[in-house]
PDB file of C-alpha atoms in Angstrom:
ATOM      1  CA  MET A   1     -14.478   6.972  -2.948  1.00  0.00           C
ATOM      2  CA  ALA A   2     -12.189   8.721  -0.478  1.00  0.00           C
ATOM      3  CA  VAL A   3     -13.619  11.166   2.036  1.00  0.00           C
ATOM      4  CA  ASP A   4     -11.891  13.794   4.138  1.00  0.00           C
ATOM      5  CA  THR A   5     -12.133  11.861   7.408  1.00  0.00           C
ATOM      6  CA  PRO A   6      -8.699  10.605   8.546  1.00  0.00           C
ATOM      7  CA  VAL A   7      -8.876   6.943   9.522  1.00  0.00           C
ATOM      8  CA  LEU A   8      -5.181   6.719  10.400  1.00  0.00           C
ATOM      9  CA  GLN A   9      -2.818   9.493  11.445  1.00  0.00           C
ATOM     10  CA  ALA A  10       0.845   9.952  12.280  1.00  0.00           C
ATOM     11  CA  ARG A  11       1.637  12.903  14.517  1.00  0.00           C
ATOM     12  CA  GLY A  12       5.268  14.008  14.816  1.00  0.00           C
ATOM     13  CA  LEU A  13       6.388  10.426  14.322  1.00  0.00           C
ATOM     14  CA  CYS A  14      10.045   9.631  14.997  1.00  0.00           C
ATOM     15  CA  PHE A  15      11.816   6.303  15.079  1.00  0.00           C
ATOM     16  CA  SER A  16      15.465   5.340  15.495  1.00  0.00           C
ATOM     17  CA  TYR A  17      16.952   1.853  15.181  1.00  0.00           C
ATOM     18  CA  ASP A  18      20.285   2.766  16.772  1.00  0.00           C
ATOM     19  CA  GLY A  19      19.366   5.601  19.138  1.00  0.00           C
ATOM     20  CA  ARG A  20      21.357   8.109  17.092  1.00  0.00           C
ATOM     21  CA  THR A  21      19.929   8.456  13.588  1.00  0.00           C
ATOM     22  CA  ASN A  22      16.214   8.903  12.902  1.00  0.00           C
ATOM     23  CA  ALA A  23      14.777   6.560  10.283  1.00  0.00           C
ATOM     24  CA  LEU A  24      11.633   8.677  10.689  1.00  0.00           C
ATOM     25  CA  ASP A  25      12.025  12.359  11.540  1.00  0.00           C
ATOM     26  CA  SER A  26       8.922  14.219  12.767  1.00  0.00           C
ATOM     27  CA  VAL A  27       6.524  12.732  10.226  1.00  0.00           C
ATOM     28  CA  SER A  28       2.902  13.892  10.312  1.00  0.00           C
ATOM     29  CA  LEU A  29       0.475  12.328   7.858  1.00  0.00           C
ATOM     30  CA  ASP A  30      -3.299  11.930   7.602  1.00  0.00           C
ATOM     31  CA  ILE A  31      -4.585   8.867   5.744  1.00  0.00           C
ATOM     32  CA  ARG A  32      -8.195   9.331   4.744  1.00  0.00           C
ATOM     33  CA  ALA A  33     -10.827   6.619   4.581  1.00  0.00           C
ATOM     34  CA  GLY A  34     -11.078   4.960   1.186  1.00  0.00           C
ATOM     35  CA  GLU A  35      -8.162   6.716  -0.481  1.00  0.00           C
ATOM     36  CA  ARG A  36      -5.442   5.208  -2.655  1.00  0.00           C
ATOM     37  CA  LEU A  37      -2.155   6.588  -1.385  1.00  0.00           C
ATOM     38  CA  ALA A  38       1.224   6.013  -3.058  1.00  0.00           C
ATOM     39  CA  VAL A  39       4.286   6.379  -0.815  1.00  0.00           C
ATOM     40  CA  LEU A  40       7.396   7.215  -2.835  1.00  0.00           C
ATOM     41  CA  GLY A  41      11.093   7.465  -2.046  1.00  0.00           C
ATOM     42  CA  GLN A  42      14.407   5.688  -2.393  1.00  0.00           C
ATOM     43  CA  ASN A  43      15.416   2.676  -0.336  1.00  0.00           C
ATOM     44  CA  GLY A  44      16.182   3.900   3.167  1.00  0.00           C
ATOM     45  CA  ALA A  45      13.874   6.918   2.891  1.00  0.00           C
ATOM     46  CA  GLY A  46      11.687   5.681   5.764  1.00  0.00           C
ATOM     47  CA  LYS A  47       8.757   4.083   3.946  1.00  0.00           C
ATOM     48  CA  SER A  48       8.967   0.614   5.514  1.00  0.00           C
ATOM     49  CA  THR A  49       9.651   2.042   8.969  1.00  0.00           C
ATOM     50  CA  LEU A  50       6.562   4.229   8.646  1.00  0.00           C
ATOM     51  CA  PHE A  51       4.474   1.175   7.744  1.00  0.00           C
ATOM     52  CA  LEU A  52       5.741  -0.798  10.740  1.00  0.00           C
ATOM     53  CA  CYS A  53       4.865   2.079  13.065  1.00  0.00           C
ATOM     54  CA  LEU A  54       1.407   2.514  11.510  1.00  0.00           C
ATOM     55  CA  ASN A  55       0.798  -1.223  11.870  1.00  0.00           C
ATOM     56  CA  GLY A  56       1.914  -1.289  15.516  1.00  0.00           C
ATOM     57  CA  VAL A  57       4.901  -3.593  14.969  1.00  0.00           C
ATOM     58  CA  LEU A  58       7.249  -0.773  15.995  1.00  0.00           C
ATOM     59  CA  ALA A  59       6.621   1.701  18.804  1.00  0.00           C
ATOM     60  CA  PRO A  60       7.705   5.224  17.788  1.00  0.00           C
ATOM     61  CA  THR A  61      10.476   6.827  19.795  1.00  0.00           C
ATOM     62  CA  ALA A  62       8.523  10.084  19.653  1.00  0.00           C
ATOM     63  CA  GLY A  63       5.136  11.175  18.388  1.00  0.00           C
ATOM     64  CA  GLU A  64       2.086   8.948  18.098  1.00  0.00           C
ATOM     65  CA  VAL A  65      -0.225   7.021  15.794  1.00  0.00           C
ATOM     66  CA  LEU A  66      -3.975   7.648  15.943  1.00  0.00           C
ATOM     67  CA  LEU A  67      -6.735   5.349  14.704  1.00  0.00           C
ATOM     68  CA  HIS A  68     -10.056   7.132  14.206  1.00  0.00           C
ATOM     69  CA  GLY A  69      -8.667   9.963  16.306  1.00  0.00           C
ATOM     70  CA  GLN A  70      -7.705   7.743  19.251  1.00  0.00           C
ATOM     71  CA  PRO A  71      -4.013   7.563  20.256  1.00  0.00           C
ATOM     72  CA  MET A  72      -2.667   4.010  19.975  1.00  0.00           C
ATOM     73  CA  ARG A  73      -0.332   3.775  22.969  1.00  0.00           C
ATOM     74  CA  GLY A  74       0.695   0.830  25.148  1.00  0.00           C
ATOM     75  CA  LYS A  75      -1.736  -2.073  24.970  1.00  0.00           C
ATOM     76  CA  ARG A  76      -3.932  -0.169  22.532  1.00  0.00           C
ATOM     77  CA  ARG A  77      -1.237  -0.649  19.877  1.00  0.00           C
ATOM     78  CA  ARG A  78      -2.639  -4.171  19.450  1.00  0.00           C
ATOM     79  CA  ALA A  79      -5.691  -2.636  17.793  1.00  0.00           C
ATOM     80  CA  LEU A  80      -3.455  -1.398  14.998  1.00  0.00           C
ATOM     81  CA  CYS A  81      -2.467  -4.966  14.059  1.00  0.00           C
ATOM     82  CA  ALA A  82      -6.137  -5.892  13.674  1.00  0.00           C
ATOM     83  CA  GLN A  83      -7.273  -2.776  11.798  1.00  0.00           C
ATOM     84  CA  VAL A  84      -4.126  -1.944   9.815  1.00  0.00           C
ATOM     85  CA  GLY A  85      -2.840  -4.903   7.809  1.00  0.00           C
ATOM     86  CA  ILE A  86       0.549  -4.986   6.130  1.00  0.00           C
ATOM     87  CA  VAL A  87       1.680  -7.010   3.103  1.00  0.00           C
ATOM     88  CA  PHE A  88       5.458  -7.286   3.144  1.00  0.00           C
ATOM     89  CA  GLN A  89       7.687  -6.976   0.085  1.00  0.00           C
ATOM     90  CA  GLN A  90       9.043 -10.515   0.448  1.00  0.00           C
ATOM     91  CA  ALA A  91       6.213 -13.018   0.789  1.00  0.00           C
ATOM     92  CA  ASP A  92       8.462 -15.558   2.513  1.00  0.00           C
ATOM     93  CA  ASP A  93       8.924 -13.090   5.398  1.00  0.00           C
ATOM     94  CA  GLN A  94       5.188 -13.310   6.115  1.00  0.00           C
ATOM     95  CA  ILE A  95       4.280 -16.958   5.462  1.00  0.00           C
ATOM     96  CA  ILE A  96       4.604 -19.348   8.424  1.00  0.00           C
ATOM     97  CA  ALA A  97       1.992 -22.135   8.085  1.00  0.00           C
ATOM     98  CA  SER A  98       2.242 -25.513   6.356  1.00  0.00           C
ATOM     99  CA  THR A  99      -0.811 -25.071   4.097  1.00  0.00           C
ATOM    100  CA  VAL A 100      -2.380 -22.126   2.308  1.00  0.00           C
ATOM    101  CA  ALA A 101      -5.635 -22.454   4.285  1.00  0.00           C
ATOM    102  CA  GLY A 102      -3.691 -22.726   7.538  1.00  0.00           C
ATOM    103  CA  GLU A 103      -1.715 -19.604   6.672  1.00  0.00           C
ATOM    104  CA  VAL A 104      -4.823 -17.551   5.912  1.00  0.00           C
ATOM    105  CA  SER A 105      -6.575 -18.773   9.078  1.00  0.00           C
ATOM    106  CA  PHE A 106      -3.678 -17.798  11.357  1.00  0.00           C
ATOM    107  CA  GLY A 107      -4.684 -14.170  11.881  1.00  0.00           C
ATOM    108  CA  PRO A 108      -8.402 -14.729  12.533  1.00  0.00           C
ATOM    109  CA  MET A 109      -7.590 -17.573  14.928  1.00  0.00           C
ATOM    110  CA  ASN A 110      -5.276 -15.244  16.883  1.00  0.00           C
ATOM    111  CA  LEU A 111      -8.230 -12.880  17.226  1.00  0.00           C
ATOM    112  CA  ARG A 112      -9.969 -15.786  19.015  1.00  0.00           C
ATOM    113  CA  LEU A 113     -12.948 -15.625  16.702  1.00  0.00           C
ATOM    114  CA  PRO A 114     -15.573 -18.413  16.666  1.00  0.00           C
ATOM    115  CA  ARG A 115     -14.645 -21.317  14.391  1.00  0.00           C
ATOM    116  CA  ASP A 116     -17.524 -20.610  11.990  1.00  0.00           C
ATOM    117  CA  GLU A 117     -16.354 -17.012  11.605  1.00  0.00           C
ATOM    118  CA  VAL A 118     -12.772 -18.123  10.947  1.00  0.00           C
ATOM    119  CA  VAL A 119     -13.983 -20.543   8.257  1.00  0.00           C
ATOM    120  CA  ARG A 120     -16.123 -17.810   6.670  1.00  0.00           C
ATOM    121  CA  ARG A 121     -13.240 -15.346   6.560  1.00  0.00           C
ATOM    122  CA  VAL A 122     -10.775 -17.870   5.177  1.00  0.00           C
ATOM    123  CA  ASP A 123     -13.122 -19.019   2.421  1.00  0.00           C
ATOM    124  CA  ARG A 124     -13.944 -15.438   1.476  1.00  0.00           C
ATOM    125  CA  ALA A 125     -10.261 -14.450   1.311  1.00  0.00           C
ATOM    126  CA  LEU A 126      -9.331 -17.535  -0.723  1.00  0.00           C
ATOM    127  CA  ASP A 127     -12.202 -16.867  -3.132  1.00  0.00           C
ATOM    128  CA  CYS A 128     -11.170 -13.229  -3.550  1.00  0.00           C
ATOM    129  CA  MET A 129      -7.560 -14.162  -4.333  1.00  0.00           C
ATOM    130  CA  GLU A 130      -8.522 -17.182  -6.506  1.00  0.00           C
ATOM    131  CA  LEU A 131      -6.687 -19.533  -4.156  1.00  0.00           C
ATOM    132  CA  GLN A 132      -9.315 -22.182  -3.403  1.00  0.00           C
ATOM    133  CA  PRO A 133      -7.632 -24.771  -5.675  1.00  0.00           C
ATOM    134  CA  LEU A 134      -4.409 -24.240  -3.710  1.00  0.00           C
ATOM    135  CA  ARG A 135      -5.847 -24.269  -0.197  1.00  0.00           C
ATOM    136  CA  SER A 136      -4.191 -27.579   0.786  1.00  0.00           C
ATOM    137  CA  ARG A 137      -0.850 -26.840  -0.885  1.00  0.00           C
ATOM    138  CA  PRO A 138       2.292 -26.006   1.149  1.00  0.00           C
ATOM    139  CA  PRO A 139       2.995 -22.305   0.544  1.00  0.00           C
ATOM    140  CA  HIS A 140       6.726 -22.899   0.002  1.00  0.00           C
ATOM    141  CA  GLU A 141       5.855 -24.898  -3.157  1.00  0.00           C
ATOM    142  CA  LEU A 142       4.026 -21.976  -4.765  1.00  0.00           C
ATOM    143  CA  SER A 143       5.336 -19.498  -7.305  1.00  0.00           C
ATOM    144  CA  GLY A 144       6.304 -15.976  -6.281  1.00  0.00           C
ATOM    145  CA  GLY A 145       3.035 -14.551  -7.595  1.00  0.00           C
ATOM    146  CA  GLU A 146       0.976 -17.204  -5.823  1.00  0.00           C
ATOM    147  CA  LYS A 147       2.794 -16.537  -2.555  1.00  0.00           C
ATOM    148  CA  LYS A 148       2.043 -12.836  -2.928  1.00  0.00           C
ATOM    149  CA  ARG A 149      -1.654 -13.651  -3.321  1.00  0.00           C
ATOM    150  CA  VAL A 150      -1.492 -15.772  -0.161  1.00  0.00           C
ATOM    151  CA  THR A 151      -0.026 -12.877   1.843  1.00  0.00           C
ATOM    152  CA  ILE A 152      -2.782 -10.577   0.596  1.00  0.00           C
ATOM    153  CA  ALA A 153      -5.370 -13.215   1.549  1.00  0.00           C
ATOM    154  CA  ASP A 154      -3.805 -13.222   5.033  1.00  0.00           C
ATOM    155  CA  ILE A 155      -4.744  -9.572   5.434  1.00  0.00           C
ATOM    156  CA  LEU A 156      -8.164  -9.924   3.786  1.00  0.00           C
ATOM    157  CA  ALA A 157      -9.065 -12.601   6.337  1.00  0.00           C
ATOM    158  CA  MET A 158      -8.283 -10.127   9.111  1.00  0.00           C
ATOM    159  CA  GLU A 159     -10.832  -7.749   7.520  1.00  0.00           C
ATOM    160  CA  SER A 160      -8.477  -4.857   8.160  1.00  0.00           C
ATOM    161  CA  GLU A 161      -9.829  -1.394   7.414  1.00  0.00           C
ATOM    162  CA  VAL A 162      -6.477  -0.128   6.115  1.00  0.00           C
ATOM    163  CA  ILE A 163      -4.022  -2.233   4.089  1.00  0.00           C
ATOM    164  CA  LEU A 164      -0.379  -1.242   3.702  1.00  0.00           C
ATOM    165  CA  PHE A 165       1.508  -2.777   0.763  1.00  0.00           C
ATOM    166  CA  ASP A 166       5.315  -2.605   0.820  1.00  0.00           C
ATOM    167  CA  GLU A 167       6.500  -2.923  -2.792  1.00  0.00           C
ATOM    168  CA  PRO A 168       3.718  -5.364  -3.786  1.00  0.00           C
ATOM    169  CA  GLY A 169       4.924  -5.598  -7.395  1.00  0.00           C
ATOM    170  CA  ALA A 170       8.432  -6.713  -6.454  1.00  0.00           C
ATOM    171  CA  SER A 171       9.416  -9.998  -8.171  1.00  0.00           C
ATOM    172  CA  LEU A 172       6.121 -10.219 -10.090  1.00  0.00           C
ATOM    173  CA  ASP A 173       6.089 -10.823 -13.851  1.00  0.00           C
ATOM    174  CA  PRO A 174       3.825  -8.676 -16.092  1.00  0.00           C
ATOM    175  CA  ALA A 175       0.915 -11.112 -15.727  1.00  0.00           C
ATOM    176  CA  GLY A 176       1.331 -11.056 -11.954  1.00  0.00           C
ATOM    177  CA  GLU A 177       1.427  -7.262 -11.936  1.00  0.00           C
ATOM    178  CA  ALA A 178      -1.785  -7.107 -13.972  1.00  0.00           C
ATOM    179  CA  ARG A 179      -3.491  -9.540 -11.586  1.00  0.00           C
ATOM    180  CA  LEU A 180      -2.295  -7.489  -8.607  1.00  0.00           C
ATOM    181  CA  GLU A 181      -3.766  -4.306 -10.063  1.00  0.00           C
ATOM    182  CA  GLY A 182      -7.062  -6.139 -10.510  1.00  0.00           C
ATOM    183  CA  VAL A 183      -6.983  -7.150  -6.844  1.00  0.00           C
ATOM    184  CA  LEU A 184      -6.269  -3.562  -5.812  1.00  0.00           C
ATOM    185  CA  GLU A 185      -9.214  -2.349  -7.891  1.00  0.00           C
ATOM    186  CA  ARG A 186     -11.536  -4.816  -6.151  1.00  0.00           C
ATOM    187  CA  LEU A 187     -10.264  -3.829  -2.709  1.00  0.00           C
ATOM    188  CA  SER A 188     -10.675  -0.149  -3.503  1.00  0.00           C
ATOM    189  CA  GLY A 189     -14.166  -0.791  -4.830  1.00  0.00           C
ATOM    190  CA  ALA A 190     -14.994  -2.531  -1.550  1.00  0.00           C
ATOM    191  CA  GLY A 191     -14.072   0.638   0.336  1.00  0.00           C
ATOM    192  CA  LYS A 192     -10.668  -0.410   1.696  1.00  0.00           C
ATOM    193  CA  THR A 193      -8.080   2.258   2.413  1.00  0.00           C
ATOM    194  CA  LEU A 194      -4.958   1.304   0.448  1.00  0.00           C
ATOM    195  CA  VAL A 195      -1.448   2.630   1.022  1.00  0.00           C
ATOM    196  CA  ILE A 196       1.306   1.386  -1.291  1.00  0.00           C
ATOM    197  CA  ALA A 197       5.046   1.984  -1.125  1.00  0.00           C
ATOM    198  CA  THR A 198       6.413   1.606  -4.635  1.00  0.00           C
ATOM    199  CA  HIS A 199       9.360   2.393  -6.896  1.00  0.00           C
ATOM    200  CA  ASP A 200       7.127   2.109  -9.976  1.00  0.00           C
ATOM    201  CA  MET A 201       6.371   5.726 -10.862  1.00  0.00           C
ATOM    202  CA  GLY A 202       4.104   4.787 -13.760  1.00  0.00           C
ATOM    203  CA  PHE A 203       1.952   2.634 -11.506  1.00  0.00           C
ATOM    204  CA  ALA A 204       1.805   5.322  -8.806  1.00  0.00           C
ATOM    205  CA  PHE A 205       0.771   7.936 -11.365  1.00  0.00           C
ATOM    206  CA  ARG A 206      -2.096   5.953 -12.877  1.00  0.00           C
ATOM    207  CA  TRP A 207      -3.337   4.201  -9.708  1.00  0.00           C
ATOM    208  CA  ALA A 208      -3.111   6.611  -6.792  1.00  0.00           C
ATOM    209  CA  THR A 209      -5.501   9.406  -5.879  1.00  0.00           C
ATOM    210  CA  ARG A 210      -2.752  10.953  -3.733  1.00  0.00           C
ATOM    211  CA  ALA A 211       1.014  10.603  -3.412  1.00  0.00           C
ATOM    212  CA  VAL A 212       3.583  11.473  -0.766  1.00  0.00           C
ATOM    213  CA  VAL A 213       7.366  11.598  -1.092  1.00  0.00           C
ATOM    214  CA  PHE A 214       9.882  10.643   1.601  1.00  0.00           C
ATOM    215  CA  SER A 215      13.574  11.515   1.747  1.00  0.00           C
ATOM    216  CA  GLY A 216      15.916  10.974   4.685  1.00  0.00           C
ATOM    217  CA  GLY A 217      13.058   9.988   6.986  1.00  0.00           C
ATOM    218  CA  ARG A 218      11.101  13.167   6.267  1.00  0.00           C
ATOM    219  CA  LEU A 219       7.897  13.743   4.312  1.00  0.00           C
ATOM    220  CA  ILE A 220       8.824  16.324   1.667  1.00  0.00           C
ATOM    221  CA  ALA A 221       5.839  16.387  -0.722  1.00  0.00           C
ATOM    222  CA  ASP A 222       2.111  15.606  -0.527  1.00  0.00           C
ATOM    223  CA  GLY A 223      -0.569  16.083  -3.164  1.00  0.00           C
ATOM    224  CA  THR A 224      -2.257  14.553  -6.184  1.00  0.00           C
ATOM    225  CA  PRO A 225       0.074  12.389  -8.293  1.00  0.00           C
ATOM    226  CA  GLU A 226       0.227  15.088 -10.972  1.00  0.00           C
ATOM    227  CA  GLU A 227       1.074  17.780  -8.400  1.00  0.00           C
ATOM    228  CA  VAL A 228       3.764  15.639  -6.809  1.00  0.00           C
ATOM    229  CA  PHE A 229       5.361  14.600 -10.100  1.00  0.00           C
ATOM    230  CA  ARG A 230       5.467  18.257 -11.218  1.00  0.00           C
ATOM    231  CA  ASN A 231       7.328  19.171  -8.007  1.00  0.00           C
ATOM    232  CA  GLU A 232      10.836  19.284  -9.480  1.00  0.00           C
ATOM    233  CA  ALA A 233      12.515  20.109  -6.152  1.00  0.00           C
ATOM    234  CA  ALA A 234      10.947  17.115  -4.375  1.00  0.00           C
ATOM    235  CA  LEU A 235      11.774  14.757  -7.232  1.00  0.00           C
ATOM    236  CA  ALA A 236      15.388  15.912  -7.229  1.00  0.00           C
ATOM    237  CA  ALA A 237      15.708  15.601  -3.447  1.00  0.00           C
ATOM    238  CA  ALA A 238      14.270  12.077  -3.485  1.00  0.00           C
ATOM    239  CA  HIS A 239      16.089  11.068  -6.708  1.00  0.00           C
ATOM    240  CA  LEU A 240      12.824  10.170  -8.414  1.00  0.00           C
ATOM    241  CA  LYS A 241      11.900  10.390 -12.096  1.00  0.00           C
ATOM    242  CA  LYS A 242       8.691  11.578 -13.678  1.00  0.00           C
ATOM    243  CA  PRO A 243       6.434   8.855 -15.098  1.00  0.00           C
ATOM    244  CA  ALA A 244       6.956   8.375 -18.823  1.00  0.00           C
ATOM    245  CA  MET A 245       3.309   9.234 -19.498  1.00  0.00           C
ATOM    246  CA  LEU A 246       3.692  12.658 -17.885  1.00  0.00           C
ATOM    247  CA  GLU A 247       6.953  13.352 -19.741  1.00  0.00           C
ATOM    248  CA  VAL A 248       5.380  12.469 -23.107  1.00  0.00           C
ATOM    249  CA  PHE A 249       2.302  14.564 -22.349  1.00  0.00           C
ATOM    250  CA  GLU A 250       4.399  17.609 -21.413  1.00  0.00           C
ATOM    251  CA  LEU A 251       6.370  17.329 -24.665  1.00  0.00           C
ATOM    252  CA  LEU A 252       3.141  17.109 -26.681  1.00  0.00           C
ATOM    253  CA  ARG A 253       1.653  20.104 -24.878  1.00  0.00           C
ATOM    254  CA  ALA A 254       4.839  22.144 -25.368  1.00  0.00           C
ATOM    255  CA  ARG A 255       4.499  21.548 -29.108  1.00  0.00           C
ATOM    256  CA  GLY A 256       0.815  22.463 -29.134  1.00  0.00           C
ATOM    257  CA  LEU A 257      -0.324  18.948 -29.995  1.00  0.00           C
ATOM    258  CA  VAL A 258      -2.746  18.675 -27.070  1.00  0.00           C
ATOM    259  CA  PRO A 259      -5.039  21.330 -25.562  1.00  0.00           C
ATOM    260  CA  ALA A 260      -3.253  23.550 -23.039  1.00  0.00           C
ATOM    261  CA  ASP A 261      -5.923  22.920 -20.388  1.00  0.00           C
ATOM    262  CA  ALA A 262      -6.185  19.141 -20.886  1.00  0.00           C
ATOM    263  CA  PRO A 263      -5.407  16.978 -17.841  1.00  0.00           C
ATOM    264  CA  CYS A 264      -2.619  14.470 -18.295  1.00  0.00           C
ATOM    265  CA  PRO A 265      -3.947  11.026 -19.299  1.00  0.00           C
ATOM    266  CA  LYS A 266      -2.901   8.137 -17.081  1.00  0.00           C
ATOM    267  CA  THR A 267      -2.731   5.359 -19.684  1.00  0.00           C
ATOM    268  CA  PRO A 268      -1.661   5.003 -23.347  1.00  0.00           C
ATOM    269  CA  ALA A 269      -5.291   4.349 -24.312  1.00  0.00           C
ATOM    270  CA  ALA A 270      -6.372   7.614 -22.673  1.00  0.00           C
ATOM    271  CA  LEU A 271      -3.591   9.483 -24.487  1.00  0.00           C
ATOM    272  CA  GLU A 272      -4.685   7.984 -27.799  1.00  0.00           C
ATOM    273  CA  ARG A 273      -8.249   9.196 -27.210  1.00  0.00           C
ATOM    274  CA  LEU A 274      -6.957  12.681 -26.435  1.00  0.00           C
ATOM    275  CA  LEU A 275      -4.985  12.805 -29.680  1.00  0.00           C
ATOM    276  CA  LYS A 276      -7.901  11.774 -31.896  1.00  0.00           C
TER     277      LYS A 276
END
């Protein structure tokens, strides 16, 4: 369950790749402990750049990132890599080791943890992602969905407090998407703070407790998923569409087929129960 305490904050964050155009333009954002945050926007809106700044891979050209209220500047940026994990859109961009177990152990070993602790973390991450049967396999031989599970196990082994997912459903088939949602449910239930950049509006609507919208490097909307997806101006500016479930619900309510004060259901099963 999310609380109101920010675990991770961006304050006036700016970043430019070429020194002329801001990929991030004065972004301020509080990420609260335990929440499920969907980050929405077109390609090039600034989502991935935000993640790389929050994770400490990129140093902002202006503004700052705070972890538990402490500015992460200079050498302290290293703490972000340990506490804020990132799962990249393309699994091959993240995988470097010759075996699955070696890949998952890479992060904990870089933390210079005792061997027994590394083994414990690796086994726990492999168990969580159902990868134990594949632990000796070369990652490049795995399917796209299996590689995605390996990259998530990488971050689980780091025991990061916050996990950033950049388009985690990309290239997954329906079975892989369902398995991913199950993983996200388990992580959320374990108290992890989850932030997901996605183009899947239906997923964002049913999964997130909060959503933000980016356009042109700026944060232009912030609220519950229903509030954000009812913000016609923000959707138009970011070239986003309402989730199908919300569109169907609004049509039904306009025709008096559902109670005027009923909240929008998030799944077809919930809509069916409402209509009974």
